XYZ file of C-alpha atoms in Angstrom:
361
model
C 142.412 -51.977 -110.110
C 144.307 -53.073 -107.260
C 146.672 -50.626 -105.591
C 150.130 -51.599 -105.115
C 150.694 -52.054 -101.248
C 153.240 -51.319 -98.956
C 153.494 -53.692 -95.551
C 149.875 -54.168 -96.592
C 149.070 -50.639 -96.572
C 147.825 -49.044 -100.044
C 150.411 -46.999 -102.135
C 149.351 -43.725 -104.154
C 148.475 -44.247 -107.686
C 148.994 -42.157 -110.858
C 146.848 -41.348 -113.590
C 147.669 -41.854 -116.603
C 145.521 -38.447 -117.245
C 147.790 -36.954 -115.267
C 150.228 -36.327 -118.348
C 147.747 -34.016 -119.852
C 146.668 -32.458 -116.407
C 150.276 -30.991 -115.508
C 151.385 -29.988 -118.668
C 148.794 -27.065 -118.433
C 151.233 -25.624 -116.303
C 152.545 -24.057 -119.349
C 150.672 -21.507 -120.331
C 153.392 -20.622 -123.176
C 154.973 -22.948 -125.161
C 158.730 -21.176 -125.181
C 158.452 -22.229 -121.426
C 158.060 -25.605 -121.868
C 160.895 -25.434 -124.236
C 162.818 -24.022 -121.577
C 162.520 -27.368 -119.198
C 164.111 -29.367 -121.601
C 166.989 -27.096 -122.024
C 167.245 -26.591 -118.305
C 167.764 -30.371 -118.443
C 170.565 -30.160 -120.587
C 172.336 -27.298 -118.776
C 171.906 -28.800 -115.299
C 175.257 -30.316 -113.778
C 173.924 -33.887 -113.570
C 173.855 -34.176 -117.694
C 176.420 -31.079 -118.044
C 175.965 -30.779 -121.878
C 178.091 -28.202 -123.580
C 176.324 -28.218 -126.504
C 172.342 -28.829 -127.537
C 170.963 -28.741 -130.597
C 167.259 -28.170 -131.473
C 165.912 -28.769 -134.492
C 162.466 -29.394 -136.592
C 162.573 -33.079 -138.323
C 159.702 -34.711 -140.277
C 159.484 -38.433 -139.476
C 157.449 -40.676 -141.018
C 155.314 -37.743 -142.019
C 155.016 -36.003 -138.846
C 156.717 -33.054 -137.787
C 158.842 -33.110 -134.673
C 160.708 -31.202 -132.388
C 164.041 -32.767 -131.623
C 166.712 -31.673 -128.808
C 170.163 -33.652 -128.860
C 172.536 -32.920 -126.176
C 176.346 -34.288 -126.073
C 175.610 -34.394 -121.877
C 176.672 -37.277 -119.834
C 173.497 -39.400 -121.022
C 171.710 -42.192 -118.950
C 171.565 -45.595 -117.603
C 167.941 -47.720 -117.291
C 167.333 -46.700 -113.866
C 168.176 -42.869 -114.529
C 165.894 -42.418 -117.727
C 163.265 -44.566 -115.626
C 163.446 -41.878 -112.838
C 163.598 -39.317 -115.616
C 160.261 -40.635 -116.927
C 158.409 -40.836 -113.818
C 157.544 -38.034 -111.538
C 159.326 -36.920 -108.195
C 162.228 -38.541 -108.366
C 165.302 -35.287 -108.663
C 168.616 -35.686 -106.853
C 170.332 -32.880 -108.882
C 172.861 -30.914 -106.596
C 175.467 -28.260 -106.905
C 178.673 -29.303 -108.821
C 181.551 -26.898 -108.894
C 179.859 -24.223 -108.698
C 176.960 -25.311 -111.260
C 173.451 -24.702 -109.642
C 170.945 -26.994 -111.064
C 167.671 -24.971 -112.113
C 165.758 -28.242 -111.820
C 164.414 -29.645 -108.676
C 161.314 -31.295 -108.530
C 161.722 -34.496 -110.929
C 158.791 -32.748 -112.781
C 160.251 -30.331 -115.727
C 160.710 -33.016 -118.381
C 157.308 -34.207 -118.136
C 155.545 -30.861 -117.809
C 157.126 -29.619 -120.761
C 157.492 -32.848 -122.941
C 153.635 -32.889 -122.753
C 152.899 -29.527 -123.331
C 154.630 -29.672 -126.573
C 152.969 -32.737 -127.815
C 151.413 -35.663 -127.490
C 154.048 -38.024 -127.706
C 157.900 -38.133 -126.378
C 160.322 -40.770 -126.936
C 163.903 -40.501 -125.546
C 167.522 -41.761 -126.464
C 170.190 -41.641 -124.266
C 173.735 -43.443 -123.785
C 176.394 -43.136 -121.498
C 179.361 -45.167 -122.394
C 178.426 -48.102 -121.440
C 174.718 -48.458 -121.946
C 172.549 -47.520 -124.497
C 168.802 -46.898 -123.516
C 165.236 -45.714 -125.379
C 162.276 -44.479 -123.444
C 158.503 -43.864 -124.399
C 156.389 -41.147 -122.704
C 153.507 -41.576 -125.091
C 149.569 -40.085 -124.097
C 148.816 -42.056 -127.555
C 150.248 -44.984 -126.890
C 148.256 -44.876 -122.957
C 144.787 -44.617 -124.388
C 145.681 -47.006 -127.217
C 146.265 -49.598 -124.361
C 143.192 -48.031 -122.244
C 145.896 -47.902 -119.504
C 144.559 -46.662 -115.922
C 148.203 -45.802 -114.673
C 151.504 -44.180 -116.603
C 153.296 -47.277 -118.404
C 156.825 -46.389 -119.497
C 158.175 -48.821 -122.066
C 162.180 -48.635 -122.123
C 164.805 -50.491 -123.852
C 168.461 -51.265 -122.480
C 171.488 -52.192 -124.818
C 174.598 -52.868 -124.153
C 176.358 -49.968 -125.798
C 179.673 -52.150 -126.774
C 177.344 -54.804 -128.556
C 174.640 -53.256 -129.098
C 172.437 -56.155 -128.137
C 169.600 -55.708 -126.044
C 168.718 -57.270 -122.377
C 166.007 -59.804 -122.126
C 163.822 -57.879 -120.176
C 163.211 -55.350 -122.939
C 161.120 -57.775 -125.615
C 157.988 -56.156 -123.980
C 159.369 -52.993 -124.220
C 160.455 -53.276 -127.669
C 157.251 -54.510 -128.758
C 155.118 -51.378 -127.360
C 157.684 -48.891 -128.905
C 157.880 -50.553 -132.313
C 153.807 -50.873 -132.255
C 153.126 -47.069 -130.789
C 155.873 -44.928 -131.711
C 157.091 -43.154 -135.024
C 160.124 -46.274 -135.102
C 158.746 -49.715 -136.360
C 162.380 -51.771 -136.057
C 165.104 -51.985 -133.933
C 167.505 -50.979 -136.567
C 165.388 -47.515 -136.792
C 165.911 -47.390 -132.951
C 169.382 -48.070 -133.714
C 170.091 -45.511 -135.564
C 168.005 -42.502 -133.627
C 171.042 -43.526 -131.131
C 173.841 -43.185 -133.700
C 172.680 -39.735 -134.361
C 174.089 -38.952 -130.994
C 177.476 -37.922 -131.986
C 180.340 -39.392 -129.048
C 179.790 -41.648 -126.177
C 177.443 -39.728 -124.257
C 174.145 -37.931 -124.400
C 170.462 -37.810 -124.988
C 168.076 -37.076 -127.856
C 164.356 -36.331 -127.161
C 161.619 -36.218 -129.809
C 158.572 -34.991 -129.595
C 155.568 -35.664 -132.113
C 151.777 -34.858 -132.062
C 152.784 -31.409 -131.521
C 150.086 -29.174 -129.636
C 147.641 -27.644 -131.817
C 145.025 -24.838 -131.975
C 141.544 -25.171 -132.503
C 141.798 -24.916 -136.046
C 144.051 -27.922 -136.421
C 147.336 -25.766 -136.984
C 150.381 -26.125 -134.673
C 150.915 -23.108 -132.583
C 154.935 -22.893 -133.831
C 155.755 -21.457 -137.232
C 158.365 -23.201 -138.866
C 158.231 -21.681 -142.413
C 158.857 -17.831 -141.780
C 162.590 -18.234 -140.778
C 164.365 -21.314 -141.455
C 166.797 -20.670 -138.495
C 164.134 -19.964 -135.727
C 160.784 -21.106 -134.311
C 158.253 -18.592 -133.752
C 155.132 -18.350 -131.824
C 151.567 -17.762 -134.089
C 148.567 -16.495 -132.147
C 145.068 -16.797 -133.671
C 143.794 -13.014 -133.903
C 140.236 -14.471 -134.571
C 138.261 -15.001 -131.540
C 135.772 -17.830 -133.010
C 136.642 -21.552 -134.387
C 135.449 -20.865 -137.761
C 138.329 -18.357 -138.375
C 141.532 -19.269 -139.469
C 143.554 -16.282 -140.258
C 146.599 -15.764 -138.027
C 149.226 -13.479 -137.603
C 152.296 -13.189 -135.704
C 152.942 -12.204 -131.771
C 154.549 -9.330 -132.832
C 151.238 -7.173 -133.068
C 152.483 -4.474 -130.939
C 155.502 -2.863 -132.390
C 156.928 -2.710 -128.904
C 156.609 -6.857 -128.055
C 159.812 -7.949 -127.059
C 161.251 -10.773 -129.411
C 161.561 -13.218 -126.987
C 157.819 -13.493 -126.723
C 157.381 -14.549 -130.057
C 161.261 -16.243 -131.110
C 162.713 -18.931 -129.815
C 165.916 -17.466 -130.657
C 165.580 -14.545 -128.961
C 164.510 -16.211 -125.963
C 167.280 -18.495 -126.054
C 170.038 -15.604 -125.981
C 168.627 -14.325 -122.985
C 167.796 -17.449 -121.062
C 170.928 -17.696 -118.984
C 172.122 -14.883 -117.122
C 175.666 -16.406 -117.424
C 175.705 -19.513 -120.124
C 177.307 -22.633 -119.597
C 176.191 -24.281 -122.899
C 175.969 -23.729 -126.494
C 172.753 -23.749 -128.108
C 172.512 -24.534 -131.964
C 168.863 -23.477 -133.048
C 167.730 -25.082 -136.688
C 171.461 -25.427 -137.456
C 172.409 -22.032 -136.505
C 174.058 -20.941 -132.725
C 172.651 -19.092 -130.603
C 174.240 -15.657 -129.722
C 174.080 -15.316 -126.056
C 173.034 -11.654 -125.068
C 174.582 -10.465 -122.127
C 171.941 -8.172 -120.943
C 173.240 -6.515 -117.798
C 176.244 -5.646 -120.070
C 173.470 -4.537 -123.322
C 172.686 -1.874 -121.200
C 173.221 2.082 -120.740
C 173.297 4.304 -117.922
C 173.623 1.254 -115.451
C 173.513 1.361 -111.658
C 173.854 -1.275 -109.013
C 172.080 -1.555 -106.059
C 171.775 -4.702 -103.827
C 168.108 -5.622 -101.666
C 168.199 -7.663 -98.841
C 164.613 -8.164 -97.750
C 164.220 -8.206 -93.703
C 161.616 -10.678 -93.811
C 163.688 -13.281 -95.369
C 167.310 -14.793 -93.889
C 168.908 -14.481 -97.396
C 172.005 -13.227 -98.811
C 171.567 -9.918 -100.773
C 170.017 -9.653 -104.192
C 171.929 -7.674 -107.016
C 169.978 -5.581 -108.757
C 171.152 -3.766 -112.150
C 169.013 -0.559 -113.303
C 169.578 0.771 -117.240
C 168.080 1.521 -119.940
C 167.819 -0.324 -122.509
C 169.856 1.291 -125.851
C 167.833 -0.887 -128.440
C 164.321 0.407 -127.603
C 163.483 2.729 -125.628
C 159.509 0.990 -125.371
C 161.200 -2.389 -124.296
C 161.151 -1.867 -120.464
C 160.443 -4.101 -117.191
C 162.102 -6.283 -115.158
C 164.403 -9.492 -116.072
C 164.133 -11.542 -113.224
C 166.663 -14.478 -113.165
C 166.733 -17.086 -110.483
C 169.504 -19.706 -110.434
C 170.951 -18.367 -113.163
C 167.636 -18.698 -115.327
C 165.586 -16.050 -117.009
C 161.862 -16.715 -114.923
C 160.051 -13.318 -115.929
C 160.995 -11.299 -118.609
C 159.744 -7.636 -119.218
C 157.733 -7.898 -116.520
C 156.300 -4.157 -115.533
C 155.506 -3.392 -112.105
C 154.151 -0.409 -110.202
C 154.555 2.253 -112.048
C 155.500 0.910 -115.002
C 152.013 -0.218 -115.814
C 150.510 3.542 -115.700
C 150.424 5.520 -118.610
C 153.532 7.890 -118.909
C 152.534 11.586 -117.475
C 155.072 14.057 -118.176
C 153.900 16.764 -115.504
C 155.384 14.105 -112.982
C 158.857 14.903 -113.799
C 158.202 18.185 -111.851
C 156.994 16.642 -108.769
C 160.475 16.155 -106.702
C 161.051 12.300 -105.464
C 158.762 11.193 -108.394
C 161.649 11.490 -111.085
C 162.776 7.802 -110.383
C 159.277 6.864 -111.292
C 159.354 8.458 -115.018
C 163.052 6.785 -115.241
C 161.782 3.276 -114.194
C 159.542 3.934 -116.836
C 162.143 3.565 -119.519
C 165.014 1.260 -118.127
C 165.308 -2.019 -118.131
C 166.115 -4.008 -115.245
C 167.969 -7.151 -114.354
C 167.606 -8.435 -111.383
C 169.719 -11.966 -111.067
């Protein structure tokens, strides 16, 4: 396989296997979901509403993400499906979460083997395929990205889209031009993007890691309670009574995903009610911290008790308005509670930390 060259110097190549390798950066599936939510939230898209659904398409259970943001043209969707391209900037105080041009690839390929993107920006409509199955079928050595471009007004394809159209109709869930246009029409309004992910990741016993059935308005995570492949019994992540709901419920996770929400999230037909974490605490105290070894602004820290469940405690860490770590226990929070420590001066705080929720924004 000959390498592309720049001024007779070989250029770097990217193996098709990297889609799978890159997805392993997400050990927790909701972290992968958050990458797709961030794409709609960031100021370059600036969506006001995001719909997350589970839809059956041609016998496949699919995750869909549909926003009413700015949409993309062919050049932008090509960069989105490629690696390392990001020109996101802060707009009117709205700081982007994404920075390195990798989130969509790692997130979508962690959730499933195949993803297709439909987008329109008022002038053009585009369809792009990012598919491990497609690359395996054509025995690709490098990542190939079929992309179709339509004129939004006339709904006609551009001439260079023929080969991509054939590839998408052969290797995706949509077999006709009409079916592709139907998915573009599912984006209400003149602007927006719709992502469909299928061949969802499965556990060793052949079942998806998500539970779509227990709550028709939620998506929950399942974990296998048996350690051997021959067992198939499953249970909910909420094995411990004190386990925070955001660990196993996408609805609960989305409700605290952003410290100051800018976008409405509709999960399986029902609006996610935002939980303003810092306002849900009791006995609140606020501090600021400035590391001596870093030239950064002071970091605000809010301490308070979790009024709903005292057994749920830890650090809620936000960066660029987005939750990075939830209920992360540090220091004395990891230790078994010892009541006699209350009698020691200066250690009372340690005991209080055992029972507070801390919001770090």
